[in-house]
CSV table of C-alpha atoms and ligand atoms in Angstrom, one decimal:
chain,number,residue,atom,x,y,z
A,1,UNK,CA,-17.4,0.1,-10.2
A,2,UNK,CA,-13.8,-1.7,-10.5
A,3,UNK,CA,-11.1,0.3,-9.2
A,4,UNK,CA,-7.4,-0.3,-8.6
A,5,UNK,CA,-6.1,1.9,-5.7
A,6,UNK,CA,-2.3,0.7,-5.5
A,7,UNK,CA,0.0,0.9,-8.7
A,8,UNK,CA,3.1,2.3,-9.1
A,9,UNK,CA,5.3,3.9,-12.3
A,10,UNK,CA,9.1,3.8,-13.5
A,11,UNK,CA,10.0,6.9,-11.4
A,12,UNK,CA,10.4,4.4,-8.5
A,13,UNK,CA,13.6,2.6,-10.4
A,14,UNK,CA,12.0,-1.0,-10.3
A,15,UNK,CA,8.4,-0.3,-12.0
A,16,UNK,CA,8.1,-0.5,-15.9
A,17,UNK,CA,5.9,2.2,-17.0
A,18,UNK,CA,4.8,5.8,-17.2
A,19,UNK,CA,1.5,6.9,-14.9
A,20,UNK,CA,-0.2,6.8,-18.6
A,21,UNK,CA,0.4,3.4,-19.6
A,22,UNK,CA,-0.8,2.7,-15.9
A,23,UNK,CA,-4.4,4.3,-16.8
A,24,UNK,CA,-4.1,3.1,-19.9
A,25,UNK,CA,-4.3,-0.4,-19.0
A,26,UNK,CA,-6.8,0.2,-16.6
A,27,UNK,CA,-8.8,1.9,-19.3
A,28,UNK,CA,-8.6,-1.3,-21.3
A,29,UNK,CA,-9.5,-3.5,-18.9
A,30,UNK,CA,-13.0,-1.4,-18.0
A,31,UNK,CA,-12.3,0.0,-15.1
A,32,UNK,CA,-13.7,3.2,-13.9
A,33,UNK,CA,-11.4,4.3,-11.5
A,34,UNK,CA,-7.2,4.1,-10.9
A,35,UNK,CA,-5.3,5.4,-8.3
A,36,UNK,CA,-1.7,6.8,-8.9
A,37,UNK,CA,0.5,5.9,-5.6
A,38,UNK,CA,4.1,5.7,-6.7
A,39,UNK,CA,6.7,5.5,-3.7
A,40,UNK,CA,6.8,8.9,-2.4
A,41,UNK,CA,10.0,11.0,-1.8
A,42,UNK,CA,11.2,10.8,1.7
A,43,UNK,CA,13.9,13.4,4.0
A,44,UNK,CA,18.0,11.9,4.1
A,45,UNK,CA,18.3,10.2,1.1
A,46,UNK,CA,15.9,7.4,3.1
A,47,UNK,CA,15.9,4.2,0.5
A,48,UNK,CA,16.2,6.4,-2.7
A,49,UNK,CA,17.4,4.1,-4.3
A,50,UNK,CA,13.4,2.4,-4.9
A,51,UNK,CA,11.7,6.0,-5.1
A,52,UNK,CA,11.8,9.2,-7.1
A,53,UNK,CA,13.1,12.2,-5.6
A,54,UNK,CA,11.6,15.1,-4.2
A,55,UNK,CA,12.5,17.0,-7.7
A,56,UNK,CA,11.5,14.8,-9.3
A,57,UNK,CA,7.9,14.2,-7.8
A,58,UNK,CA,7.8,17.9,-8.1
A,59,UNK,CA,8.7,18.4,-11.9
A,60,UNK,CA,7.4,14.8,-13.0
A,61,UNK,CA,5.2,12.7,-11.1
A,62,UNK,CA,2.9,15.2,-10.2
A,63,UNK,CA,2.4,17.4,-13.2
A,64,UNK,CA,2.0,14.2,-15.0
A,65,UNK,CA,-0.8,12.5,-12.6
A,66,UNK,CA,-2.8,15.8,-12.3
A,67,UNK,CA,-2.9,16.2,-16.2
A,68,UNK,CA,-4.0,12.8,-16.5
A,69,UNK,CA,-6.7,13.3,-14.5
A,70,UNK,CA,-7.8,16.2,-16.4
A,71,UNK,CA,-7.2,14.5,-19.7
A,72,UNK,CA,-8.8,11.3,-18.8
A,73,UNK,CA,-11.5,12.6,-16.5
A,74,UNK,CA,-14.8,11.0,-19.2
A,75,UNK,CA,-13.0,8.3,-19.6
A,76,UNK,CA,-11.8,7.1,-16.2
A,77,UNK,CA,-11.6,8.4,-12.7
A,78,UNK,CA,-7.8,9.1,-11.9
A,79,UNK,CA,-6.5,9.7,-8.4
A,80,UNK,CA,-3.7,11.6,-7.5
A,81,UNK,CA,-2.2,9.4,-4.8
A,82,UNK,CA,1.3,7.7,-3.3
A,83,UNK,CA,2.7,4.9,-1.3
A,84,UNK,CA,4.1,6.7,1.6
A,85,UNK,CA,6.7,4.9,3.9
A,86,UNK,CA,5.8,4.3,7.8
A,87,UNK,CA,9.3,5.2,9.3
A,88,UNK,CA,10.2,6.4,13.0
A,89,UNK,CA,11.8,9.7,13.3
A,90,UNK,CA,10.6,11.2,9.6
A,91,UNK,CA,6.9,11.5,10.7
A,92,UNK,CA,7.1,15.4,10.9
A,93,UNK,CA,8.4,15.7,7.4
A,94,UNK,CA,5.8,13.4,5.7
A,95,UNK,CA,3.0,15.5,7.5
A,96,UNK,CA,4.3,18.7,6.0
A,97,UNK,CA,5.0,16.9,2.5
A,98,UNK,CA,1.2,16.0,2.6
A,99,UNK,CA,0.0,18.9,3.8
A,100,UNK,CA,1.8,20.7,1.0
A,101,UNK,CA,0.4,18.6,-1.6
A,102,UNK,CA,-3.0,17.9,-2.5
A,103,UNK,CA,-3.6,14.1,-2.5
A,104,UNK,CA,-6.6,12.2,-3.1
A,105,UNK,CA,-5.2,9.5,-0.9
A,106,UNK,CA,-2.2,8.2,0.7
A,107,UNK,CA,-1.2,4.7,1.3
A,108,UNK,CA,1.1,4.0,4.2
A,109,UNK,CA,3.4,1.0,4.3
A,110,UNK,CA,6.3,-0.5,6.0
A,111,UNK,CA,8.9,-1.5,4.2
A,112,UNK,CA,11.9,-1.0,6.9
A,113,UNK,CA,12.1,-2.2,10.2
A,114,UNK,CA,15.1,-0.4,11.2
A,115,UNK,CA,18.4,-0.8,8.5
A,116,UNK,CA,16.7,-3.7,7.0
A,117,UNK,CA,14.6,-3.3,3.9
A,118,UNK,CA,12.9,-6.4,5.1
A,119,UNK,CA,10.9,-7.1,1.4
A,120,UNK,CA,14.1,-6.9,-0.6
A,121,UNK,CA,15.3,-10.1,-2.1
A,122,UNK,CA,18.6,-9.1,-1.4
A,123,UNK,CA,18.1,-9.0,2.6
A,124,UNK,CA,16.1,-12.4,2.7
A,125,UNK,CA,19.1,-14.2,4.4
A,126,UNK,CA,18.2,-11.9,7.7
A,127,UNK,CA,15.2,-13.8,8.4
A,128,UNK,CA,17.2,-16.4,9.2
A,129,UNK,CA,19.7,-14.7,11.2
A,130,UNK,CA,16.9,-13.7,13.5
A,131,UNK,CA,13.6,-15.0,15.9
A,132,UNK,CA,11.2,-15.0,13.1
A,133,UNK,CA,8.5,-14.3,16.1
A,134,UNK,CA,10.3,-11.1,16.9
A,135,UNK,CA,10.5,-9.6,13.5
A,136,UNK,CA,6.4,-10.2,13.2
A,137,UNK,CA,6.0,-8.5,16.5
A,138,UNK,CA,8.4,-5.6,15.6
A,139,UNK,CA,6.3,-5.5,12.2
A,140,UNK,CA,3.0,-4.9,14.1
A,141,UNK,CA,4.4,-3.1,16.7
A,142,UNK,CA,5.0,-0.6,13.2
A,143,UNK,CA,2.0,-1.3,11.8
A,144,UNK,CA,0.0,0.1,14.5
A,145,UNK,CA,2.2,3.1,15.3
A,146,UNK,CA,1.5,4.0,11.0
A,147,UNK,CA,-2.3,3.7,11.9
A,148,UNK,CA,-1.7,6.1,15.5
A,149,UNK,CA,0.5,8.5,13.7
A,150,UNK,CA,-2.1,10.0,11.8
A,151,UNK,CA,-0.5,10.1,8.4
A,152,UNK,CA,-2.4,8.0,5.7
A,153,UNK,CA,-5.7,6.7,4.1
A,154,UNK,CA,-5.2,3.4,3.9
A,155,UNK,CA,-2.6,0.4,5.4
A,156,UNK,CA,-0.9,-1.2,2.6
A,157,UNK,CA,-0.4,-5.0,2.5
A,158,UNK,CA,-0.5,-4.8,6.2
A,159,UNK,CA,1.0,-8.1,6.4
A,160,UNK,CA,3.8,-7.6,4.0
A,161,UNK,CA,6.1,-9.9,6.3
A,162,UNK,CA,4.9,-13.0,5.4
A,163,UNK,CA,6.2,-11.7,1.7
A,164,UNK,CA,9.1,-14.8,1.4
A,165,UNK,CA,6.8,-17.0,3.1
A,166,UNK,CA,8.7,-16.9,6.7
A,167,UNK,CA,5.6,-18.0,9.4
A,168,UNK,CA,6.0,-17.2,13.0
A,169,UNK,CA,6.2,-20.1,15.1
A,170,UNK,CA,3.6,-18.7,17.8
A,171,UNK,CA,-0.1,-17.5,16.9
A,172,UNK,CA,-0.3,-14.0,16.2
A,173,UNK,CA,-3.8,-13.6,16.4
A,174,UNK,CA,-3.5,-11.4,19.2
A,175,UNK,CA,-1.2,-8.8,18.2
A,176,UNK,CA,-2.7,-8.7,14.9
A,177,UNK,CA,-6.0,-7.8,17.1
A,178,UNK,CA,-4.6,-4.9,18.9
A,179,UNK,CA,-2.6,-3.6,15.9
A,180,UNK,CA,-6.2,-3.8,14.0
A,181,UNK,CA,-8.1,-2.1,17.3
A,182,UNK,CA,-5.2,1.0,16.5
A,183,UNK,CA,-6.4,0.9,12.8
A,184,UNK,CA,-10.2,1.0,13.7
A,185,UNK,CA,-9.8,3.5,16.6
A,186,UNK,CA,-7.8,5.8,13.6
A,187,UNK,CA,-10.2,5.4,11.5
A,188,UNK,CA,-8.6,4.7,8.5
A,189,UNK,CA,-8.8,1.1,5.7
A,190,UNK,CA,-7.0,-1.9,5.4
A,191,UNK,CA,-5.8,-2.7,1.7
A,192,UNK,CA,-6.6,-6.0,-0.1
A,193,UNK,CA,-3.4,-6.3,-2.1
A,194,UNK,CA,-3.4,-9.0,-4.8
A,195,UNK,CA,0.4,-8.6,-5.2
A,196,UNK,CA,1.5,-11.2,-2.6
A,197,UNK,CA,0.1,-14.0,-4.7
A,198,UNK,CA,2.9,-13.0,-7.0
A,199,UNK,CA,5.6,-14.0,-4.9
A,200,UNK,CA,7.2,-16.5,-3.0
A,201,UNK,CA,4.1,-16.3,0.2
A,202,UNK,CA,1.7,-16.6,-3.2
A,203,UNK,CA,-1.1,-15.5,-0.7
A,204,UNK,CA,-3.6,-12.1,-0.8
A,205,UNK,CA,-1.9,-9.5,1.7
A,206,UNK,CA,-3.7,-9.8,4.7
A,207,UNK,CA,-4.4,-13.4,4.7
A,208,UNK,CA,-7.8,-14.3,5.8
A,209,UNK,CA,-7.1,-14.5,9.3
A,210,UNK,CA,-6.4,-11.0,9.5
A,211,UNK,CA,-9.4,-10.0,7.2
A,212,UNK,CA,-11.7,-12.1,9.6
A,213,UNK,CA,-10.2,-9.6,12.7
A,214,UNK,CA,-10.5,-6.6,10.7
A,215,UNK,CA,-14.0,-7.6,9.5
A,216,UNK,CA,-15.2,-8.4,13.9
A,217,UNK,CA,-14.0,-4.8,14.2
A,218,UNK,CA,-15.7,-3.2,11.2
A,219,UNK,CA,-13.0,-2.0,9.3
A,220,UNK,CA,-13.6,-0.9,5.8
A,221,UNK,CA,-11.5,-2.4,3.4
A,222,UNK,CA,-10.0,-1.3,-0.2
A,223,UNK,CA,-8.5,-3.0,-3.1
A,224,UNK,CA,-5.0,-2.2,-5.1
A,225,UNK,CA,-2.5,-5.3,-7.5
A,226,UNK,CA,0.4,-3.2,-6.3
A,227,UNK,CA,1.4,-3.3,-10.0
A,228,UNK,CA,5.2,-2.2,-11.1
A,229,UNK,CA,4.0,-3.2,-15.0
A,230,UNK,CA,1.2,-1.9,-16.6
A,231,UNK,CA,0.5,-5.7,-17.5
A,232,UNK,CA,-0.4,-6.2,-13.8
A,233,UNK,CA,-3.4,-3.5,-13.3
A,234,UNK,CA,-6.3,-5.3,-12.2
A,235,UNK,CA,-4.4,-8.7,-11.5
A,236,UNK,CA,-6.4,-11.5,-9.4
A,237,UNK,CA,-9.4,-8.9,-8.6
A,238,UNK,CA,-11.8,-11.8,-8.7
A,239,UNK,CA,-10.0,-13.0,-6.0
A,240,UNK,CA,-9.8,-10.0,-4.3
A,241,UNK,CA,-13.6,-9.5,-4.8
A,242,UNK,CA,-14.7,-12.8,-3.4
A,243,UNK,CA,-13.2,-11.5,-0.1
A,244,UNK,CA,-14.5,-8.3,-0.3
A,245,UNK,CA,-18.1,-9.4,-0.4
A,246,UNK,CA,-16.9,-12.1,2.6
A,247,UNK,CA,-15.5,-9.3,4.3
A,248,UNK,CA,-16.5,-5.9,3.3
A,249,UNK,CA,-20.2,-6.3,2.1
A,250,UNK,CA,-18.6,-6.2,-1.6
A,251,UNK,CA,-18.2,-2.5,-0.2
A,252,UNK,CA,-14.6,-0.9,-0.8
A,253,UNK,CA,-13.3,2.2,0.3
A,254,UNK,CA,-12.3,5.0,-2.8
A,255,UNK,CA,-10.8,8.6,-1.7
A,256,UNK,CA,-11.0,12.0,-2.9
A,257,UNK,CA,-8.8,14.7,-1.5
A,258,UNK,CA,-8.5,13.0,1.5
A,259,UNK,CA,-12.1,12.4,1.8
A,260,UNK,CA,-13.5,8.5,2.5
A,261,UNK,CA,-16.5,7.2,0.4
A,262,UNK,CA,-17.5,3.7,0.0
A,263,UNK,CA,-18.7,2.4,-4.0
A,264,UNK,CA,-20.2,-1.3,-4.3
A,265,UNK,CA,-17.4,-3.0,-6.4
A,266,UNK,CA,-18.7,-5.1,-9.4
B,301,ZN,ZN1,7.6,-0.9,-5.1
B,302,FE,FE1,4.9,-1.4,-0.6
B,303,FE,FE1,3.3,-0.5,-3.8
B,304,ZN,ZN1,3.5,-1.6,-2.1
């Protein structure tokens, strides 16, 4: 099986493409399974301007996703999924916003460590304004609060950070270790997500350092390009797939309403 868990659409504001031309591709390139994870609505207008709204995800995204699953459904498997954000103080609304709606999956990132949408472009100068050591440990520190909070399927690029190629001057083999013991105890799976070698880091989020902690612990792992163009489904999987046999017994994790299976990927 070849599946791509992570892919977004134009709803978001900075994706080209409608769910369709998403599966689409995916259908053209032979895979058998694509998961729909747009940025999902969040409470207080929190980053709106890189997400659809609430409306909207009610009276577009998900219509559209759950009749291409129908409509697709000899062709290729399509799940009904989003990126949720990991943020302090909204937990209680994303639970109910899940709980209301019936994914096959959610991803959880962080994208925000407090004001500072630490991924945009437009922020970069911060990383030099601060102790690049601290803004790793801070990232963890989220990371393994998304895994205890209970909300998601799957970590997204868990290492998301390293995204404009800032490297902490200390190891971090250690905190990566206890943020990874949070994700094992939780039970959920770390993402392989080829879209870092797409920018300025141009490395596989998690590196391999982290995917030789996760694998000691025996965490399952998944695969997603994190494309925002249809051109981008399926980028760099034989990459990907070289480290998933290395580090996942060529196993990855796929989800169905919320349910964990594991597929050999080909
Ligand atoms: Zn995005
Ligand atoms: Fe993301
Ligand atoms: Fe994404
Ligand atoms: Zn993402």
């Amino acid at each position: 099986m070849n599946a791509d868990l992570h892919t977004h659409t134009y709803l978001c504001k900075h994706a080209d493409g409608s769910a369709e031309d998403y599966v689409r591709a995916a259908v053209a390139r032979g895979f058998s399974m694509i998961g729909c994870t747009d940025h999902a609505p969040m409470p207080d207008d929190y980053d709106a301007r890189h997400r659809m709204s609430f409306e909207q995800f009610h009276s577009v995204y998900k219509p559209a996703v759950l009749e291409l699953r129908e409509k697709f459904k000899d062709v290729i498997d399509v799940k009904f999924g989003v990126e949720g954000d990991f943020f302090p103080g909204t937990e209680d609304w994303v639970r109910d916003f899940h709980a209301a709606n019936d994914f096959d999956y959610v991803i959880g990132s962080v994208h925000y460590l407090g004001e500072w949408g630490f991924d945009n472009p437009v922020f970069v100068h911060k990383y030099d304004e601060a102790n690049i050591d601290e803004i790793y440990e801070r990232y963890f520190d989220h990371i393994r609060r998304s895994a205890e909070s209970g909300l998601f399927d799957i970590i997204g690029h868990c290492d998301l950070v390293k995204k404009f190629g800032h490297r902490p001057t200390r190891n971090m083999d250690e905190i990566v270790r206890e943020t990874m013991k949070a994700v094992k105890a939780s039970g959920i799976v770390v993402e392989i997500n080829t879209s870092g070698l797409r920018k300025p880091v141009a490395e596989m989020y998690p590196g391999e350092s982290i995917l030789k902690i996760a694998h000691e612990l025996g965490i399952p792992l998944t695969l997603g390009s994190d494309a925002h163009t249809p051109e981008d489904v399926g980028r760099d999987f034989d990459k990907a797939r070289a480290l998933i046999e290395r580090y996942g017994r060529g196993m990855v994790s796929v989800f169905t309403r919320r349910q964990r299976t594991e597929v050999r990927i080909v």
